[in-house]
Each structure stands twice: as C-alpha cells, then as structure tokens.
PDB file of C-alpha atoms in Angstrom:
ATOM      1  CA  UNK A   1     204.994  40.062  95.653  1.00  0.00           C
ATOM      2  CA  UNK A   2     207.600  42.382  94.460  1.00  0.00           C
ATOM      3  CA  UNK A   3     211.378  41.801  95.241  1.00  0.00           C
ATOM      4  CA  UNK A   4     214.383  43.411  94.361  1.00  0.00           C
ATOM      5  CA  UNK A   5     217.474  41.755  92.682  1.00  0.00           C
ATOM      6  CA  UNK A   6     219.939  40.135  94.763  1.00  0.00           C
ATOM      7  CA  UNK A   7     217.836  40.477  98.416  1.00  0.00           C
ATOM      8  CA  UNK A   8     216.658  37.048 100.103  1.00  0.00           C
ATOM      9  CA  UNK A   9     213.244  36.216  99.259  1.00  0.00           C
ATOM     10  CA  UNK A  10     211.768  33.367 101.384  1.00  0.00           C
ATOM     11  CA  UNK A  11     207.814  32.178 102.598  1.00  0.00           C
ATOM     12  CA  UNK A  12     206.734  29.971 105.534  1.00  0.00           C
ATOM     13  CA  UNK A  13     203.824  27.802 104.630  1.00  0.00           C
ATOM     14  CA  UNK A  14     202.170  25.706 106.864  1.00  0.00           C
ATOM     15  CA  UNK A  15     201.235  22.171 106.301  1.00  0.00           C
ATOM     16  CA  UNK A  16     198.232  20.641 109.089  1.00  0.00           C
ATOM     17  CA  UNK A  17     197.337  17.098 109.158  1.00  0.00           C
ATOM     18  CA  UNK A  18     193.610  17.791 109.839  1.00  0.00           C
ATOM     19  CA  UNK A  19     193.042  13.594 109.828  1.00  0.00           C
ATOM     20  CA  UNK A  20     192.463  11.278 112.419  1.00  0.00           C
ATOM     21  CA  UNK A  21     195.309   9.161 110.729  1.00  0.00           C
ATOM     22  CA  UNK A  22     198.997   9.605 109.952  1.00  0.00           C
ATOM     23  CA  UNK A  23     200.116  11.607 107.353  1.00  0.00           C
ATOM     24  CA  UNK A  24     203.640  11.589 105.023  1.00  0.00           C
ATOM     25  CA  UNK A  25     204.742  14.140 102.999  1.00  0.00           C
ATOM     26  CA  UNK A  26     207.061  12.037 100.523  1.00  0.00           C
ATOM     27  CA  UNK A  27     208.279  15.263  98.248  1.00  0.00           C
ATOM     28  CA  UNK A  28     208.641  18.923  98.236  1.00  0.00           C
ATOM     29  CA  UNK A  29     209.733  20.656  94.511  1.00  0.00           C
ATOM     30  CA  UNK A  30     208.700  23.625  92.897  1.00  0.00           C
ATOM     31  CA  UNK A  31     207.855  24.016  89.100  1.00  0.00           C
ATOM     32  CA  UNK A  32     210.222  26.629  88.099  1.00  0.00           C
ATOM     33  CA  UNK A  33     214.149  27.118  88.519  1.00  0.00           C
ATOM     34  CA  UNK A  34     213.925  29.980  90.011  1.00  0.00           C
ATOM     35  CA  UNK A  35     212.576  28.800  93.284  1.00  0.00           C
ATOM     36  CA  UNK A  36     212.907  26.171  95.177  1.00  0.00           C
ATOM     37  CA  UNK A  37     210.988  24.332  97.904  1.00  0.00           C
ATOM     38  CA  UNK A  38     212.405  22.209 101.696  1.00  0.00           C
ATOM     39  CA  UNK A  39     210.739  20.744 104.661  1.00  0.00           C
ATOM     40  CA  UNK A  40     211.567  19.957 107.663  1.00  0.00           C
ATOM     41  CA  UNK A  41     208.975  17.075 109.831  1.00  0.00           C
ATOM     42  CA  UNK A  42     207.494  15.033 106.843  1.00  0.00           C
ATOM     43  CA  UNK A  43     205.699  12.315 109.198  1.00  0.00           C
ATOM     44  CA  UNK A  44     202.535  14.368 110.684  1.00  0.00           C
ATOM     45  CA  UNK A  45     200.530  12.719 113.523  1.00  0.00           C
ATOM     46  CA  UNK A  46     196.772  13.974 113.343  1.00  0.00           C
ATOM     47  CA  UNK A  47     197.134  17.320 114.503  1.00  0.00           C
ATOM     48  CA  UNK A  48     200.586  18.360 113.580  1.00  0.00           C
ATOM     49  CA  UNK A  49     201.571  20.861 111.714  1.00  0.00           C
ATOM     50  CA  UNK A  50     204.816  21.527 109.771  1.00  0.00           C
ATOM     51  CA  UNK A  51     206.425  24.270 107.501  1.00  0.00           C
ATOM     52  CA  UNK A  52     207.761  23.761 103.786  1.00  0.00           C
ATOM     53  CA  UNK A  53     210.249  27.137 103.113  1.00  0.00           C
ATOM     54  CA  UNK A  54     209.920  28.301  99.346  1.00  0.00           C
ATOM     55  CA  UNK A  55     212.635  30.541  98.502  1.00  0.00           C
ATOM     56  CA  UNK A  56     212.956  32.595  95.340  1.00  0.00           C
ATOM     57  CA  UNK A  57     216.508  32.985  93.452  1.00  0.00           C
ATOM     58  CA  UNK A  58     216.521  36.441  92.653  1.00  0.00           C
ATOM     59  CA  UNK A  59     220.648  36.428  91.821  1.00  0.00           C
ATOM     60  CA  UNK A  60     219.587  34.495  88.328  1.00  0.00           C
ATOM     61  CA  UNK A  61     215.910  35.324  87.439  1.00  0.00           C
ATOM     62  CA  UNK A  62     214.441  38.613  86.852  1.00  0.00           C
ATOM     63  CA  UNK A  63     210.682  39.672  85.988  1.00  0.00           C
ATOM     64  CA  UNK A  64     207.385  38.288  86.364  1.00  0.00           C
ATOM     65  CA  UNK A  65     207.546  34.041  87.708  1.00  0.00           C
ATOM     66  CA  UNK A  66     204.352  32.297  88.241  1.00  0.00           C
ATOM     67  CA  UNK A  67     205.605  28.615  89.584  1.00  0.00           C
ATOM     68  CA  UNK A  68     203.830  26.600  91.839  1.00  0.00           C
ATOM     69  CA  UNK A  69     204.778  24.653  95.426  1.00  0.00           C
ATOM     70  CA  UNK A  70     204.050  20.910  94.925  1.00  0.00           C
ATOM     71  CA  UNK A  71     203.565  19.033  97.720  1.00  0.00           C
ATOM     72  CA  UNK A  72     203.059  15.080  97.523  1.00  0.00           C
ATOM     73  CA  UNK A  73     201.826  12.534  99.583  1.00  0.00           C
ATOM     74  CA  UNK A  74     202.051   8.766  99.510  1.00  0.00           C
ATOM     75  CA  UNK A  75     201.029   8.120 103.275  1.00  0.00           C
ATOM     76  CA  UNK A  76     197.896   7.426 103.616  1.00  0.00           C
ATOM     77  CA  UNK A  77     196.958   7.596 100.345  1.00  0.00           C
ATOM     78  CA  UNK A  78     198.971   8.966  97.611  1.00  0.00           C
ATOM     79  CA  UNK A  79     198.314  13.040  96.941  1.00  0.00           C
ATOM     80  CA  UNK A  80     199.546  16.442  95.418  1.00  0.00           C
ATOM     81  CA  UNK A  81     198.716  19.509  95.976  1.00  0.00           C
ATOM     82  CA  UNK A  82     199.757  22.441  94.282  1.00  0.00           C
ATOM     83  CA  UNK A  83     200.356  25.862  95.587  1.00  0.00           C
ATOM     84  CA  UNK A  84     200.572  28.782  93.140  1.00  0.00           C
ATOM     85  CA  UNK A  85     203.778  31.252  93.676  1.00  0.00           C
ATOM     86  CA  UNK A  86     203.318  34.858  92.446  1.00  0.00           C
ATOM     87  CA  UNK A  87     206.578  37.213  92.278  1.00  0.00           C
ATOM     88  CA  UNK A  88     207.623  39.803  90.372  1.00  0.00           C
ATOM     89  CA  UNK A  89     212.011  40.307  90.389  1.00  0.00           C
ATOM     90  CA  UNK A  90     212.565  43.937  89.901  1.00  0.00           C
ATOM     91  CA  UNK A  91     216.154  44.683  88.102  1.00  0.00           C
ATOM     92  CA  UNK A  92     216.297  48.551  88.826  1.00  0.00           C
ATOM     93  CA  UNK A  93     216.549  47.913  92.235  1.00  0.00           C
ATOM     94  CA  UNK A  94     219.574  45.571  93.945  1.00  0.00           C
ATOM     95  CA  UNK A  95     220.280  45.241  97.344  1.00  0.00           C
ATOM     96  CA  UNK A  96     223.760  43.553  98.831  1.00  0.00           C
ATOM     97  CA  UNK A  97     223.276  41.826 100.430  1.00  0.00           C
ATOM     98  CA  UNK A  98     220.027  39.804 100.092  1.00  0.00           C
ATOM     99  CA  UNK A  99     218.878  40.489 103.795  1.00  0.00           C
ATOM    100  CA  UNK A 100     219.996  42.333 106.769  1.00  0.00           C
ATOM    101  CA  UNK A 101     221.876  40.077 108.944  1.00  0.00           C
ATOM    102  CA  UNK A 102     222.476  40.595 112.682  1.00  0.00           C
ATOM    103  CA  UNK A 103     224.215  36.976 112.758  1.00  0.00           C
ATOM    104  CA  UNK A 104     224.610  36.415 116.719  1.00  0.00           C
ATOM    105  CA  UNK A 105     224.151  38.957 119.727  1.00  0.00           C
ATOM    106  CA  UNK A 106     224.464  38.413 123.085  1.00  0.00           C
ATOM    107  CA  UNK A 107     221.625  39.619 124.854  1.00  0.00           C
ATOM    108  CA  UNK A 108     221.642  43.130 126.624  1.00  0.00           C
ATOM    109  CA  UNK A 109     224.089  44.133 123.770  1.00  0.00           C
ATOM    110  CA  UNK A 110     223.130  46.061 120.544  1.00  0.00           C
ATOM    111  CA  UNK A 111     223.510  45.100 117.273  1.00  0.00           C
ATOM    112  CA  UNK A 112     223.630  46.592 113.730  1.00  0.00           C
ATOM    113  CA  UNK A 113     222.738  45.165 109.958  1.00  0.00           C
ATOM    114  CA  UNK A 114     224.108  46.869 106.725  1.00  0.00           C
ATOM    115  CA  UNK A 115     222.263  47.044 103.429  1.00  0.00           C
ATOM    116  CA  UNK A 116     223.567  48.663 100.337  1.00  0.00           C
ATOM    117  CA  UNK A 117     220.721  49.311  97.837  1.00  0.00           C
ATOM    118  CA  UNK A 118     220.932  50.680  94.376  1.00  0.00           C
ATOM    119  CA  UNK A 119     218.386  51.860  91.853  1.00  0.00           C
ATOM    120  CA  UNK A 120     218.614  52.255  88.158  1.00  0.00           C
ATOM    121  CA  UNK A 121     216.426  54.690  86.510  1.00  0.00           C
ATOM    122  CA  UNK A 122     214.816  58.116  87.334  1.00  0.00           C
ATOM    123  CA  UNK A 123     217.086  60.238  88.229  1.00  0.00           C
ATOM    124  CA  UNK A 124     214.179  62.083  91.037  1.00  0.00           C
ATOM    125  CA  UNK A 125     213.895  58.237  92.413  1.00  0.00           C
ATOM    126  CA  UNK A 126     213.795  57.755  96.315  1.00  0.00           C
ATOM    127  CA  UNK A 127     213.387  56.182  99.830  1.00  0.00           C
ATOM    128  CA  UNK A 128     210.528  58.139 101.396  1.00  0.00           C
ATOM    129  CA  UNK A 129     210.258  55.610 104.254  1.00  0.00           C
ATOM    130  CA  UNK A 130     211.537  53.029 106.359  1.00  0.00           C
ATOM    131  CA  UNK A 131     208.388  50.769 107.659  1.00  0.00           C
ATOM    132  CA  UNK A 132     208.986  47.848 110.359  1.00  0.00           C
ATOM    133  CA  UNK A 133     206.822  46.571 113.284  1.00  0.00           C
ATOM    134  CA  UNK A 134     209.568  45.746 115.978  1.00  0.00           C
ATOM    135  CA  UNK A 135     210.235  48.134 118.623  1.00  0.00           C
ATOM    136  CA  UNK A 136     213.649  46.998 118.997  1.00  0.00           C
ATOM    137  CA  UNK A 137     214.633  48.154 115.782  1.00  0.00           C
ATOM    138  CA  UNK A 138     215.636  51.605 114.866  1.00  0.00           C
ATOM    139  CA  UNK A 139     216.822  52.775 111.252  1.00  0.00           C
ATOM    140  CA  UNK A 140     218.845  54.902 109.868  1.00  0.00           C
ATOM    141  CA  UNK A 141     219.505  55.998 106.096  1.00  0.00           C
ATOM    142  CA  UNK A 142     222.055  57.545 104.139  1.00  0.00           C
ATOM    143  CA  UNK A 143     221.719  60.485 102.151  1.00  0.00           C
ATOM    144  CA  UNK A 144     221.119  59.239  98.509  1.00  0.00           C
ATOM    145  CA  UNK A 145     224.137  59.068  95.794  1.00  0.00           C
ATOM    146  CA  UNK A 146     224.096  59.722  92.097  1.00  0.00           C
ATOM    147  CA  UNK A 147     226.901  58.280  90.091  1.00  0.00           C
ATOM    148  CA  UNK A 148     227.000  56.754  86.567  1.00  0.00           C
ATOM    149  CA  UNK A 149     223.283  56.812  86.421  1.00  0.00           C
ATOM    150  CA  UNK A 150     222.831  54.998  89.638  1.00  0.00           C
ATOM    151  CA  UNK A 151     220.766  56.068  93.079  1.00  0.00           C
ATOM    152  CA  UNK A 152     222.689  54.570  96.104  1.00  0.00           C
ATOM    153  CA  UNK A 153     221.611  54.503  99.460  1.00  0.00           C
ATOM    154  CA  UNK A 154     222.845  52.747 102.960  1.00  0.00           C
ATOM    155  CA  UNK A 155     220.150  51.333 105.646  1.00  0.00           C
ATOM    156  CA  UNK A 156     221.747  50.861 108.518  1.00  0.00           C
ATOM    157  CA  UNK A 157     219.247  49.040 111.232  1.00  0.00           C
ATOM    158  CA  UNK A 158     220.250  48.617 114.724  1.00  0.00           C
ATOM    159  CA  UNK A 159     218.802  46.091 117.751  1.00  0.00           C
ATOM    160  CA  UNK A 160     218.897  47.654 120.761  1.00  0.00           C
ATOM    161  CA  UNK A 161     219.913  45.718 123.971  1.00  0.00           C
ATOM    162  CA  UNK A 162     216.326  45.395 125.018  1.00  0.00           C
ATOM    163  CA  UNK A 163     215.678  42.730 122.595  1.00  0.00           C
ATOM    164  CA  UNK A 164     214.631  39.267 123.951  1.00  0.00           C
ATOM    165  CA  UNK A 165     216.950  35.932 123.649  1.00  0.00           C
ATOM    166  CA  UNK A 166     215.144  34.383 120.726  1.00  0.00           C
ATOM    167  CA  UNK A 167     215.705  34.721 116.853  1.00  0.00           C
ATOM    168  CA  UNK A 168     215.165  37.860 115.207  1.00  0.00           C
ATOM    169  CA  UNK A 169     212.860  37.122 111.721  1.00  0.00           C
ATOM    170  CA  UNK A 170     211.789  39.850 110.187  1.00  0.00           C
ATOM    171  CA  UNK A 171     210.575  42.179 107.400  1.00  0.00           C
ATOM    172  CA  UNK A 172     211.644  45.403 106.625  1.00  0.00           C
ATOM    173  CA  UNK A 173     209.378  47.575 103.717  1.00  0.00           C
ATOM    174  CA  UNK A 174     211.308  50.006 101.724  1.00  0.00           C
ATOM    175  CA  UNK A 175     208.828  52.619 100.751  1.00  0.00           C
ATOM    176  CA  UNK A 176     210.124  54.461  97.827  1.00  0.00           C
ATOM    177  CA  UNK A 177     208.306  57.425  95.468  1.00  0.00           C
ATOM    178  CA  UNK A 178     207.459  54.852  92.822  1.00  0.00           C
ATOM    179  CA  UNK A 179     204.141  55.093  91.965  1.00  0.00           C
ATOM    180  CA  UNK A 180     203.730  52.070  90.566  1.00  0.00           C
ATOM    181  CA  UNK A 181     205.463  49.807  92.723  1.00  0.00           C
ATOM    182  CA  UNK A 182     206.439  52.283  96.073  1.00  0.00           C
ATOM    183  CA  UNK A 183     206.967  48.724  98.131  1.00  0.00           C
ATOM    184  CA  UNK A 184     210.035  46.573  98.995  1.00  0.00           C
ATOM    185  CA  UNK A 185     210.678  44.086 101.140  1.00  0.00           C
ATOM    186  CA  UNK A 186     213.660  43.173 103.021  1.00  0.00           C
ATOM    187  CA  UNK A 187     214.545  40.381 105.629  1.00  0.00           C
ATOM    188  CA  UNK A 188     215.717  40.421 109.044  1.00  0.00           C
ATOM    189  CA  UNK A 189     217.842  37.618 110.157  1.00  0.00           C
ATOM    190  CA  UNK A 190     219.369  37.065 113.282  1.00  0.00           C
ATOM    191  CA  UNK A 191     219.618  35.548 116.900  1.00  0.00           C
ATOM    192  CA  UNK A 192     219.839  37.200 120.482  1.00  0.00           C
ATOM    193  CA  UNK A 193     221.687  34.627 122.521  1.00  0.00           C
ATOM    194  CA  UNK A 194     220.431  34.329 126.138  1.00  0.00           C
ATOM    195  CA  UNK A 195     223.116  33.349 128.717  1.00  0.00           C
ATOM    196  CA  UNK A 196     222.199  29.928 128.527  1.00  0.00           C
ATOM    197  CA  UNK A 197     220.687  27.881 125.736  1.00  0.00           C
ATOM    198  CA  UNK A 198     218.846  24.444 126.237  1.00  0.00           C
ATOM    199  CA  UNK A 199     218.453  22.509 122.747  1.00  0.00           C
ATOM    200  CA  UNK A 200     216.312  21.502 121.337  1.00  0.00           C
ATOM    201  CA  UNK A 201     213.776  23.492 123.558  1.00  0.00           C
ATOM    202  CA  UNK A 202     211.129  20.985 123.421  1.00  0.00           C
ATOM    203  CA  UNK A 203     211.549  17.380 124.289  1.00  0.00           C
ATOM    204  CA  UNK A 204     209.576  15.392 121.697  1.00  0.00           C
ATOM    205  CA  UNK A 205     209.233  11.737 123.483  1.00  0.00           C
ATOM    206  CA  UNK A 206     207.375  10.311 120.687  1.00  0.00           C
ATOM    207  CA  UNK A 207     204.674   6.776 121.224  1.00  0.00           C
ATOM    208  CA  UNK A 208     206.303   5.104 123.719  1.00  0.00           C
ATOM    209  CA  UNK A 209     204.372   1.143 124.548  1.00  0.00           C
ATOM    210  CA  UNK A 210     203.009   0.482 128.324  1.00  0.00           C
ATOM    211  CA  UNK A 211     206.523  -0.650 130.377  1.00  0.00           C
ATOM    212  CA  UNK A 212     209.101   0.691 127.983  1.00  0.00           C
ATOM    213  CA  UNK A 213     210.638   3.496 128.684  1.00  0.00           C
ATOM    214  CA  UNK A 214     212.355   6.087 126.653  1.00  0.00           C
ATOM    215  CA  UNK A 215     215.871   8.015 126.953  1.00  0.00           C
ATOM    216  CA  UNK A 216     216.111  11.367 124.807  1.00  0.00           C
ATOM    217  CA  UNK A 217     219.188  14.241 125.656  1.00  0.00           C
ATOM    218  CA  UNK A 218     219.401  17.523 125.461  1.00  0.00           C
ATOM    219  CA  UNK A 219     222.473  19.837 125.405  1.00  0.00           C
ATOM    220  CA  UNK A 220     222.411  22.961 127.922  1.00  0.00           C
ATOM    221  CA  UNK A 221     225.199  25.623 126.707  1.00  0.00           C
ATOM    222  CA  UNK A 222     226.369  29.094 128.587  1.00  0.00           C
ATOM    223  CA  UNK A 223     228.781  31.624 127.254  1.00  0.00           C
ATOM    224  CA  UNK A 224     230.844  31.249 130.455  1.00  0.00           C
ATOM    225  CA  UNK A 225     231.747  28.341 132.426  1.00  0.00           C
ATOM    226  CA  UNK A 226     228.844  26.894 134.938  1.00  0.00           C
ATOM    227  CA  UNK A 227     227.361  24.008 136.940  1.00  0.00           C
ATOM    228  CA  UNK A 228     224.227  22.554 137.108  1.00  0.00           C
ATOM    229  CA  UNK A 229     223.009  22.346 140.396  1.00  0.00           C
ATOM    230  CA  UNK A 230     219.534  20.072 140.174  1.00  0.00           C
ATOM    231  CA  UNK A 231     216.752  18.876 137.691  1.00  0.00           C
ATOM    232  CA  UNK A 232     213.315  19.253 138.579  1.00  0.00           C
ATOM    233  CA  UNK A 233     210.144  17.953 136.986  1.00  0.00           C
ATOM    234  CA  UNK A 234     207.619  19.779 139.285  1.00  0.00           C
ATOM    235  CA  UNK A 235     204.431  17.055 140.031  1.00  0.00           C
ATOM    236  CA  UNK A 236     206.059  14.338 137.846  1.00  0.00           C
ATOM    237  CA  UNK A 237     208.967  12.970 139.531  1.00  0.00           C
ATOM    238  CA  UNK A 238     207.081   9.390 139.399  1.00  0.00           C
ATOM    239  CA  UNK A 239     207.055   9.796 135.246  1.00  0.00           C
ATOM    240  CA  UNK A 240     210.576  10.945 134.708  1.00  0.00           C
ATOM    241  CA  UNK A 241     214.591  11.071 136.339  1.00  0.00           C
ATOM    242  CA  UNK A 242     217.594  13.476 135.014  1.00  0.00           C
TER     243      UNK A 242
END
C-alpha cells in the first residue's frame, strides 16, 4: 500500500505445504532493490506452514515499486513462484523512526513509543485520526508545528499494564485530511515480558525411529532468582523424563 519515508514497512506471508510429501524451499529474493525477502523453516513436512518476511527499504527508494517475492523450490521437484509486491513510498511524509518501538516491558508495567512525523506540502495538511485495534493502547498527539514549510507532529502511544506477556505486533493508521491518500501505516513493535520465560515455547521432537530416543533442552528464565521445584508431563510419564 502506501508508506511513508523512513517508517518500517514489513509483510508476513505464509507458505503451506498442501502435499502428502516433503517440501524445500531452496531460495527466497525479491526482484527489486528496494525490498528484500527472508525465511525462517525451509524444510516443510506435509502440513506445515512457514512465513517468508518481505520488507520494503523506504530510507533509499521513493514512489511507485512493483517487485515481486520469488520463492523457489528444488525439493520435490524444482519450482518458483512469484508473488507480486505493490507499494507506493510517499516523500512528503517521514516518520523517525520507522516504527514505534516499546523494546521490552515487564508485565503489569506501562510502556510508551515515540514517533516524530513530518509532512511537506499544504500548509492546511493534518492528522484527523489515530486508528488502532488493541485495547491496550492509548494515543496521544501533539499539537501540529509549522516551520520552514514543514507540518510536525509527535504520537506518543502508551501500553498500559494490562497487556498480556507476549509480543506486541502491530499497526497503527494515521488518518490524515488528504484526500487522495488520507491513510498511513505505522508498526508496533515490542515484547511484554512475563515473570518467567520458557524457550523455545514449543518442543519440536522431530521423526524419531521405533527404540531411539531423543534429547532436546529448553532454557526457563525469571527476572529474579528462583528454583524449580518438579516437571510434570500429566498422562505421559511412560513417553518422557525431565
């Protein structure tokens, strides 16, 4: 869609193996310099899914970019698909940073995110709303400033204490008077830390043959010092020991 200069512009896009046989994803890349394509699992077992992140550099490239995802395979036969990309880098509006960052709270405490944004044109040009869908969230906006042809404003969002241990991705919509373009986006990055953290949080065993057994660890953290009392695997203490 539309983005502004300088904010963090990324997508999520799911990859399924739909196929009753393993599938490889041997390359990620995108067509164009001004984005650029990762993934995380690349070995899918029928079933699984996984997520290639497609991020757009808005620091370098300006206007209208039409590149594509390309995703190849070469397990179990050899494939590409391509995924068109459709973004349009507005220069009259630059935010700093790219995103609103919480960076780490502890939960039960609150936390607050600082965006500068300035816009370059009409002089009559402003925020008319602040749009976001979680209730932890609350937002609050300076009153704007003209200087040397510029419109400043200063979005200050805050996470209450209420907010769940987890992290905080988001999108924030900046709803301006522009009639041709009144929407833009900005992320929400973060992380509530709970009192104690288990990683990873799911124990991925893997194919393990008939009489073999398998050892994987996990790390359990806490912001203050603490013992663990017992390990319990309720109804399959015959399967696995701690």
């Amino acid at each position: 869609g539309v983005i502004a200069t300088g904010s963090e512009a990324k997508k999520l896009i799911e990859v399924k193996n739909v196929y009753s046989v393993v599938v490889h994803i041997s390359n990620v890349s995108t067509t164009c310099g001004c984005s650029a394509a990762t993934t995380g699992k690349q070995t899918l077992q029928p079933g699984e899914s996984t997520h290639v992140e497609v991020e757009m550099n808005t620091q370098t490239y300006s206007g209208r970019k039409d590149p594509s995802l390309i995703i190849k395979f070469d397990s179990p036969r050899f494939a590409e698909v391509r995924v068109p990309i459709a973004v349009y880098i507005r220069t009259d509006i630059v935010m700093s940073p790219g995103k609103l960052k919480f960076g780490d709270i502890d939960v039960g405490s609150e936390g607050t995110a600082v965006v500068d944004i300035a816009y370059a044109g009409r002089s009559d040009w402003n925020i008319v709303d602040i749009r976001f869908g979680n209730k932890n969230m609350k937002a609050t906006l300076s009153p704007p400033q003209h200087s040397a042809g510029l419109v400043r404003f200063k979005l200050t969002m805050t996470l209450n204490g209420s907010a769940k241990a987890g992290t905080v991705r988001d999108l924030v919509t900046i709803v301006t008077n522009d009639k041709i373009n009144p929407y833009v986006p900005l992320m929400v990055d973060g992380r509530v830390l709970s009192e104690f953290s288990v990683v990873p949080r799911a124990i991925d065993v893997g194919v393990v043959a008939a009489g073999k057994t398998a050892m994987k660890q996990i790390v359990v953290k806490g912001r203050t010092p603490f013992t663990i009392e017992s390990v319990d695997c309720e109804g399959m203490a015959d399967c696995f020991k701690a």
